[in-house]
Amino acid sequence: MKKIGIMTTGGDCSGLNTVVQRIVDGCARRKWSVLGIQDGTDGLYVNPSKTIKLTDETLQFAQSHLAGSILANGNAGNTNFESSARAGKLSTFNKRLKKSLSDLNLDALILIGGNGSLSLAHLYREIYTGLQLVCIPKTIDMDVPLTDKTIGFDTAVQQLVSYCDQLLMTARSHHRWFVVQTMGRDCGNLALHAGVAIAADAILIPEIKFDTDALVKHIKQSKRDYGIIMVSEGISIRGHSGKPADMISRELTKAGIANRTAFPEYIQRAGDTVATDRILASGFADTALNAIESGETYVMTVLQNGAYKTVSLSDFFAAGKQQKDPNIIGAMTSNAYVEPDNILLHIAADMGIYIGEKKK
Ligand code: F6P
């Protein structure tokens, strides 16, 4: 009989409840008990730590496809990684987490997080001494190295597709273009996938340099007088500040192209979990529980070429491009980006979509 902890950390996304439900179900079949840690690492900082016993009753099976996280991901102001790092108190914060985890007496912890949380787990691994740490990657940004998919990504793409489908109806009525700004931080995967899915007229991502004159020419030569220009939030234009979609919109307006901006914002992290995300959640939950059974620790579940497996957190960290963590002073984050040989870039170009000039 094992005692397992689960926590969801970082930005939420759809699919978190599905993966939690699959883990709880898998634990019940193994006769293991499961404790949910609420508010991510914030919930471990407070004394006593915020936990909830997870059973079939806590997370109703029929509701496990809903977005958000039943456990919550935390944002408790003065009691989180970010604020502790800002106050120069990261080591005190880490010691508190370690103490709380040891008080909970867990055999294993399943941490469901994005590249920031996974990088922190690797960098501050001593927090998890004495238990097995198994991580599951989730994020709408799909910027986690070594895995072909992260939980929440496909649902975010679907949310953008549904949003753009509706915009196209009004765009056509007024002969105008919509500049749609997607999330994704400095990774273009979300904009690229959604852009190809809706056959956008242009897709601008941080990984590829673009030229506004070429974009304007491309739109003017379109056979339609309406459509979507998909812009990732991570792009920038020299000499411009403000939101990327507004910058592009101003350039189009200057060139006489009627347009409006649209910001789908947090609906990208919401929406009923799509089937492929539920399959991924099931695969990752199964892989994580098997990893615990076989004694693994400091590992992350991945999907590689159709196969579910685990990789070590140190391999994950080494595989990405390491950048300063935007929120945690002194910490580094390992990131994946859209690579120049990404097949969707070639497909987009063949579809006549403007994707920029040259790879950065
Ligand atoms: O990393 C996920 C993400 O949704 C990014 O795409 C976005 O830039 C960011 O989180 C928004 O974060 P917050 O919830 O802090 O506004």
GROMACS .gro file of C-alpha atoms in nm, residues 5-264:
model
  260
    5GLY     CA    1   0.070   1.289  -0.369
    6ILE     CA    2  -0.041   1.486  -0.675
    7MET     CA    3  -0.004   1.854  -0.748
    8THR     CA    4  -0.070   2.079  -1.047
    9THR     CA    5   0.163   2.377  -1.082
   10GLY     CA    6   0.219   2.675  -1.315
   11GLY     CA    7  -0.045   2.807  -1.556
   12ASP     CA    8  -0.353   2.586  -1.579
   13CYS     CA    9  -0.481   2.425  -1.899
   14SER     CA   10  -0.754   2.188  -2.001
   15GLY     CA   11  -0.675   1.823  -1.930
   16LEU     CA   12  -0.554   1.862  -1.572
   17ASN     CA   13  -0.868   1.713  -1.423
   18THR     CA   14  -0.857   1.424  -1.668
   19VAL     CA   15  -0.501   1.331  -1.573
   20VAL     CA   16  -0.581   1.364  -1.201
   21GLN     CA   17  -0.888   1.142  -1.244
   22ARG     CA   18  -0.686   0.879  -1.434
   23ILE     CA   19  -0.420   0.878  -1.160
   24VAL     CA   20  -0.677   0.850  -0.880
   25ASP     CA   21  -0.846   0.566  -1.065
   26GLY     CA   22  -0.515   0.385  -1.128
   27CYS     CA   23  -0.419   0.425  -0.763
   28ALA     CA   24  -0.755   0.284  -0.647
   29ARG     CA   25  -0.697  -0.025  -0.859
   30ARG     CA   26  -0.355  -0.068  -0.696
   31LYS     CA   27  -0.507  -0.002  -0.352
   32TRP     CA   28  -0.286   0.305  -0.306
   33SER     CA   29  -0.413   0.617  -0.130
   34VAL     CA   30  -0.391   0.957  -0.299
   35LEU     CA   31  -0.349   1.299  -0.147
   36GLY     CA   32  -0.407   1.608  -0.360
   37ILE     CA   33  -0.183   1.902  -0.273
   38GLN     CA   34  -0.382   2.221  -0.326
   39ASP     CA   35  -0.241   2.537  -0.483
   40GLY     CA   36   0.077   2.366  -0.604
   41THR     CA   37   0.393   2.451  -0.413
   42ASP     CA   38   0.211   2.743  -0.242
   43GLY     CA   39   0.003   2.480  -0.065
   44LEU     CA   40   0.317   2.315   0.070
   45TYR     CA   41   0.459   2.643   0.198
   46VAL     CA   42   0.178   2.703   0.445
   47ASN     CA   43   0.161   2.516   0.773
   48PRO     CA   44  -0.021   2.280   0.781
   49SER     CA   45   0.005   2.217   0.409
   50LYS     CA   46  -0.316   2.232   0.205
   51THR     CA   47  -0.419   1.882   0.108
   52ILE     CA   48  -0.730   1.691   0.017
   53LYS     CA   49  -0.787   1.316   0.008
   54LEU     CA   50  -0.867   1.224  -0.351
   55THR     CA   51  -1.130   0.959  -0.418
   56ASP     CA   52  -1.395   0.892  -0.682
   57GLU     CA   53  -1.617   1.124  -0.479
   58THR     CA   54  -1.379   1.422  -0.476
   59LEU     CA   55  -1.338   1.444  -0.850
   60GLN     CA   56  -1.655   1.322  -1.012
   61PHE     CA   57  -1.575   1.105  -1.313
   62ALA     CA   58  -1.844   1.278  -1.520
   63GLN     CA   59  -1.676   1.615  -1.465
   64SER     CA   60  -1.316   1.518  -1.530
   65HIS     CA   61  -1.326   1.655  -1.886
   66LEU     CA   62  -1.381   2.009  -1.757
   67ALA     CA   63  -1.099   2.263  -1.771
   68GLY     CA   64  -0.922   2.411  -1.468
   69SER     CA   65  -0.771   2.203  -1.192
   70ILE     CA   66  -0.970   2.062  -0.902
   71LEU     CA   67  -0.647   2.102  -0.701
   72ALA     CA   68  -0.582   2.466  -0.811
   73ASN     CA   69  -0.239   2.578  -0.921
   74GLY     CA   70  -0.176   2.855  -0.671
   75ASN     CA   71  -0.113   3.227  -0.685
   76ALA     CA   72  -0.082   3.312  -0.321
   77GLY     CA   73   0.110   3.636  -0.339
   78ASN     CA   74   0.376   3.617  -0.072
   79THR     CA   75   0.407   3.244  -0.040
   80ASN     CA   76   0.528   3.128  -0.377
   81PHE     CA   77   0.852   3.055  -0.562
   82GLU     CA   78   0.843   3.392  -0.742
   83SER     CA   79   0.800   3.613  -0.437
   84SER     CA   80   1.047   3.411  -0.226
   85ALA     CA   81   1.309   3.445  -0.501
   86ARG     CA   82   1.239   3.821  -0.521
   87ALA     CA   83   1.284   3.850  -0.145
   88GLY     CA   84   1.608   3.647  -0.159
   89LYS     CA   85   1.441   3.373   0.047
   90LEU     CA   86   1.441   3.086  -0.199
   91SER     CA   87   1.640   2.851   0.024
   92THR     CA   88   1.398   2.909   0.315
   93PHE     CA   89   1.107   2.845   0.077
   94ASN     CA   90   1.267   2.523  -0.051
   95LYS     CA   91   1.335   2.400   0.303
   96ARG     CA   92   0.969   2.456   0.393
   97LEU     CA   93   0.859   2.251   0.091
   98LYS     CA   94   1.096   1.970   0.184
   99LYS     CA   95   0.973   1.967   0.545
  100SER     CA   96   0.607   1.967   0.442
  101LEU     CA   97   0.662   1.681   0.199
  102SER     CA   98   0.842   1.477   0.459
  103ASP     CA   99   0.558   1.547   0.711
  104LEU     CA  100   0.308   1.418   0.457
  105ASN     CA  101   0.497   1.088   0.451
  106LEU     CA  102   0.447   1.025   0.082
  107ASP     CA  103   0.603   0.737  -0.108
  108ALA     CA  104   0.580   0.929  -0.434
  109LEU     CA  105   0.477   1.267  -0.571
  110ILE     CA  106   0.333   1.321  -0.918
  111LEU     CA  107   0.402   1.679  -1.022
  112ILE     CA  108   0.202   1.797  -1.322
  113GLY     CA  109   0.372   2.109  -1.453
  114GLY     CA  110   0.513   2.309  -1.742
  115ASN     CA  111   0.876   2.371  -1.833
  116GLY     CA  112   0.919   2.626  -1.552
  117SER     CA  113   0.799   2.386  -1.281
  118LEU     CA  114   0.988   2.091  -1.429
  119SER     CA  115   1.308   2.295  -1.446
  120LEU     CA  116   1.265   2.403  -1.083
  121ALA     CA  117   1.208   2.040  -0.981
  122HIS     CA  118   1.536   1.952  -1.147
  123LEU     CA  119   1.732   2.249  -1.009
  124TYR     CA  120   1.601   2.211  -0.653
  125ARG     CA  121   1.581   1.833  -0.647
  126GLU     CA  122   1.679   1.815  -0.279
  127ILE     CA  123   1.320   1.925  -0.196
  128TYR     CA  124   1.204   1.580  -0.305
  129THR     CA  125   1.460   1.371  -0.118
  130GLY     CA  126   1.306   1.064   0.042
  131LEU     CA  127   1.024   1.015  -0.208
  132GLN     CA  128   0.989   0.922  -0.574
  133LEU     CA  129   0.931   1.226  -0.795
  134VAL     CA  130   0.752   1.160  -1.123
  135CYS     CA  131   0.656   1.457  -1.341
  136ILE     CA  132   0.393   1.491  -1.614
  137PRO     CA  133   0.431   1.772  -1.871
  138LYS     CA  134   0.135   2.003  -1.932
  139THR     CA  135   0.117   2.339  -2.106
  140ILE     CA  136  -0.066   2.510  -2.389
  141ASP     CA  137   0.272   2.650  -2.505
  142MET     CA  138   0.413   2.307  -2.600
  143ASP     CA  139   0.763   2.423  -2.517
  144VAL     CA  140   0.878   2.125  -2.308
  145PRO     CA  141   1.185   1.949  -2.451
  146LEU     CA  142   1.185   1.573  -2.528
  147THR     CA  143   0.810   1.521  -2.558
  148ASP     CA  144   0.604   1.539  -2.877
  149LYS     CA  145   0.295   1.654  -2.684
  150THR     CA  146   0.202   1.824  -2.358
  151ILE     CA  147  -0.137   1.800  -2.188
  152GLY     CA  148  -0.360   2.097  -2.276
  153PHE     CA  149  -0.202   2.183  -2.609
  154ASP     CA  150  -0.453   2.015  -2.839
  155THR     CA  151  -0.746   2.164  -2.649
  156ALA     CA  152  -0.590   2.511  -2.673
  157VAL     CA  153  -0.549   2.465  -3.049
  158GLN     CA  154  -0.915   2.359  -3.073
  159GLN     CA  155  -1.024   2.661  -2.869
  160LEU     CA  156  -0.837   2.890  -3.111
  161VAL     CA  157  -0.983   2.712  -3.412
  162SER     CA  158  -1.340   2.753  -3.283
  163TYR     CA  159  -1.271   3.118  -3.199
  164CYS     CA  160  -1.128   3.193  -3.545
  165ASP     CA  161  -1.411   3.006  -3.722
  166GLN     CA  162  -1.651   3.251  -3.562
  167LEU     CA  163  -1.440   3.556  -3.638
  168LEU     CA  164  -1.429   3.459  -4.005
  169MET     CA  165  -1.809   3.497  -4.027
  170THR     CA  166  -1.800   3.860  -3.921
  171ALA     CA  167  -1.473   3.925  -4.110
  172ARG     CA  168  -1.643   3.825  -4.433
  173SER     CA  169  -1.944   4.053  -4.369
  174HIS     CA  170  -1.720   4.359  -4.336
  175HIS     CA  171  -1.443   4.273  -4.582
  176ARG     CA  172  -1.184   4.299  -4.309
  177TRP     CA  173  -0.894   4.108  -4.160
  178PHE     CA  174  -0.851   3.993  -3.804
  179VAL     CA  175  -0.513   3.995  -3.635
  180VAL     CA  176  -0.551   3.724  -3.371
  181GLN     CA  177  -0.292   3.720  -3.090
  182THR     CA  178  -0.230   3.377  -2.940
  183MET     CA  179  -0.056   3.283  -2.616
  184GLY     CA  180   0.255   3.064  -2.615
  185ARG     CA  181   0.518   3.289  -2.452
  186ASP     CA  182   0.829   3.283  -2.673
  187CYS     CA  183   0.739   2.956  -2.845
  188GLY     CA  184   0.539   2.961  -3.171
  189ASN     CA  185   0.389   2.612  -3.156
  190LEU     CA  186   0.038   2.721  -3.055
  191ALA     CA  187   0.008   2.989  -3.326
  192LEU     CA  188   0.161   2.758  -3.587
  193HIS     CA  189  -0.071   2.464  -3.519
  194ALA     CA  190  -0.387   2.674  -3.492
  195GLY     CA  191  -0.286   2.879  -3.797
  196VAL     CA  192  -0.240   2.572  -4.014
  197ALA     CA  193  -0.565   2.422  -3.880
  198ILE     CA  194  -0.771   2.722  -3.991
  199ALA     CA  195  -0.559   2.794  -4.302
  200ALA     CA  196  -0.472   3.142  -4.178
  201ASP     CA  197  -0.333   3.383  -4.437
  202ALA     CA  198  -0.026   3.456  -4.228
  203ILE     CA  199   0.133   3.306  -3.917
  204LEU     CA  200   0.395   3.509  -3.732
  205ILE     CA  201   0.597   3.328  -3.466
  206PRO     CA  202   0.897   3.432  -3.255
  207GLU     CA  203   1.128   3.175  -3.414
  208ILE     CA  204   1.102   3.324  -3.765
  209LYS     CA  205   1.193   3.677  -3.876
  210PHE     CA  206   0.923   3.846  -4.075
  211ASP     CA  207   0.900   4.157  -4.286
  212THR     CA  208   0.594   4.380  -4.251
  213ASP     CA  209   0.617   4.500  -4.614
  214ALA     CA  210   0.617   4.140  -4.733
  215LEU     CA  211   0.321   4.066  -4.505
  216VAL     CA  212   0.128   4.364  -4.641
  217LYS     CA  213   0.206   4.260  -5.001
  218HIS     CA  214   0.094   3.905  -4.924
  219ILE     CA  215  -0.239   4.020  -4.780
  220LYS     CA  216  -0.300   4.262  -5.068
  221GLN     CA  217  -0.244   3.980  -5.316
  222SER     CA  218  -0.491   3.748  -5.140
  223LYS     CA  219  -0.784   3.627  -5.347
  224ARG     CA  220  -1.007   3.716  -5.051
  225ASP     CA  221  -1.066   4.049  -4.877
  226TYR     CA  222  -1.100   3.890  -4.533
  227GLY     CA  223  -0.915   3.634  -4.326
  228ILE     CA  224  -0.697   3.572  -4.022
  229ILE     CA  225  -0.342   3.678  -3.946
  230MET     CA  226  -0.225   3.463  -3.656
  231VAL     CA  227   0.028   3.634  -3.435
  232SER     CA  228   0.210   3.470  -3.147
  233GLU     CA  229   0.240   3.683  -2.832
  234GLY     CA  230   0.619   3.635  -2.840
  235ILE     CA  231   0.690   3.825  -3.163
  236SER     CA  232   0.840   4.172  -3.168
  237ILE     CA  233   0.899   4.444  -3.429
  238ARG     CA  234   1.195   4.673  -3.403
  239GLY     CA  235   1.089   5.025  -3.303
  240HIS     CA  236   0.742   4.918  -3.184
  241SER     CA  237   0.616   4.856  -2.835
  242GLY     CA  238   0.287   4.725  -2.701
  243LYS     CA  239   0.090   4.417  -2.791
  244PRO     CA  240   0.217   4.238  -3.102
  245ALA     CA  241  -0.131   4.219  -3.258
  246ASP     CA  242  -0.171   4.596  -3.219
  247MET     CA  243   0.168   4.653  -3.384
  248ILE     CA  244   0.074   4.441  -3.684
  249SER     CA  245  -0.271   4.598  -3.701
  250ARG     CA  246  -0.118   4.949  -3.717
  251GLU     CA  247   0.104   4.844  -4.007
  252LEU     CA  248  -0.192   4.698  -4.196
  253THR     CA  249  -0.401   5.009  -4.134
  254LYS     CA  250  -0.117   5.230  -4.262
  255ALA     CA  251  -0.118   5.024  -4.580
  256GLY     CA  252  -0.494   5.070  -4.621
  257ILE     CA  253  -0.594   4.717  -4.518
  258ALA     CA  254  -0.915   4.716  -4.311
  259ASN     CA  255  -0.855   4.512  -3.999
  260ARG     CA  256  -0.935   4.456  -3.633
  261THR     CA  257  -0.746   4.283  -3.354
  262ALA     CA  258  -0.877   3.995  -3.146
  263PHE     CA  259  -0.740   3.853  -2.822
  264PRO     CA  260  -0.868   3.507  -2.730
   0.00000   0.00000   0.00000
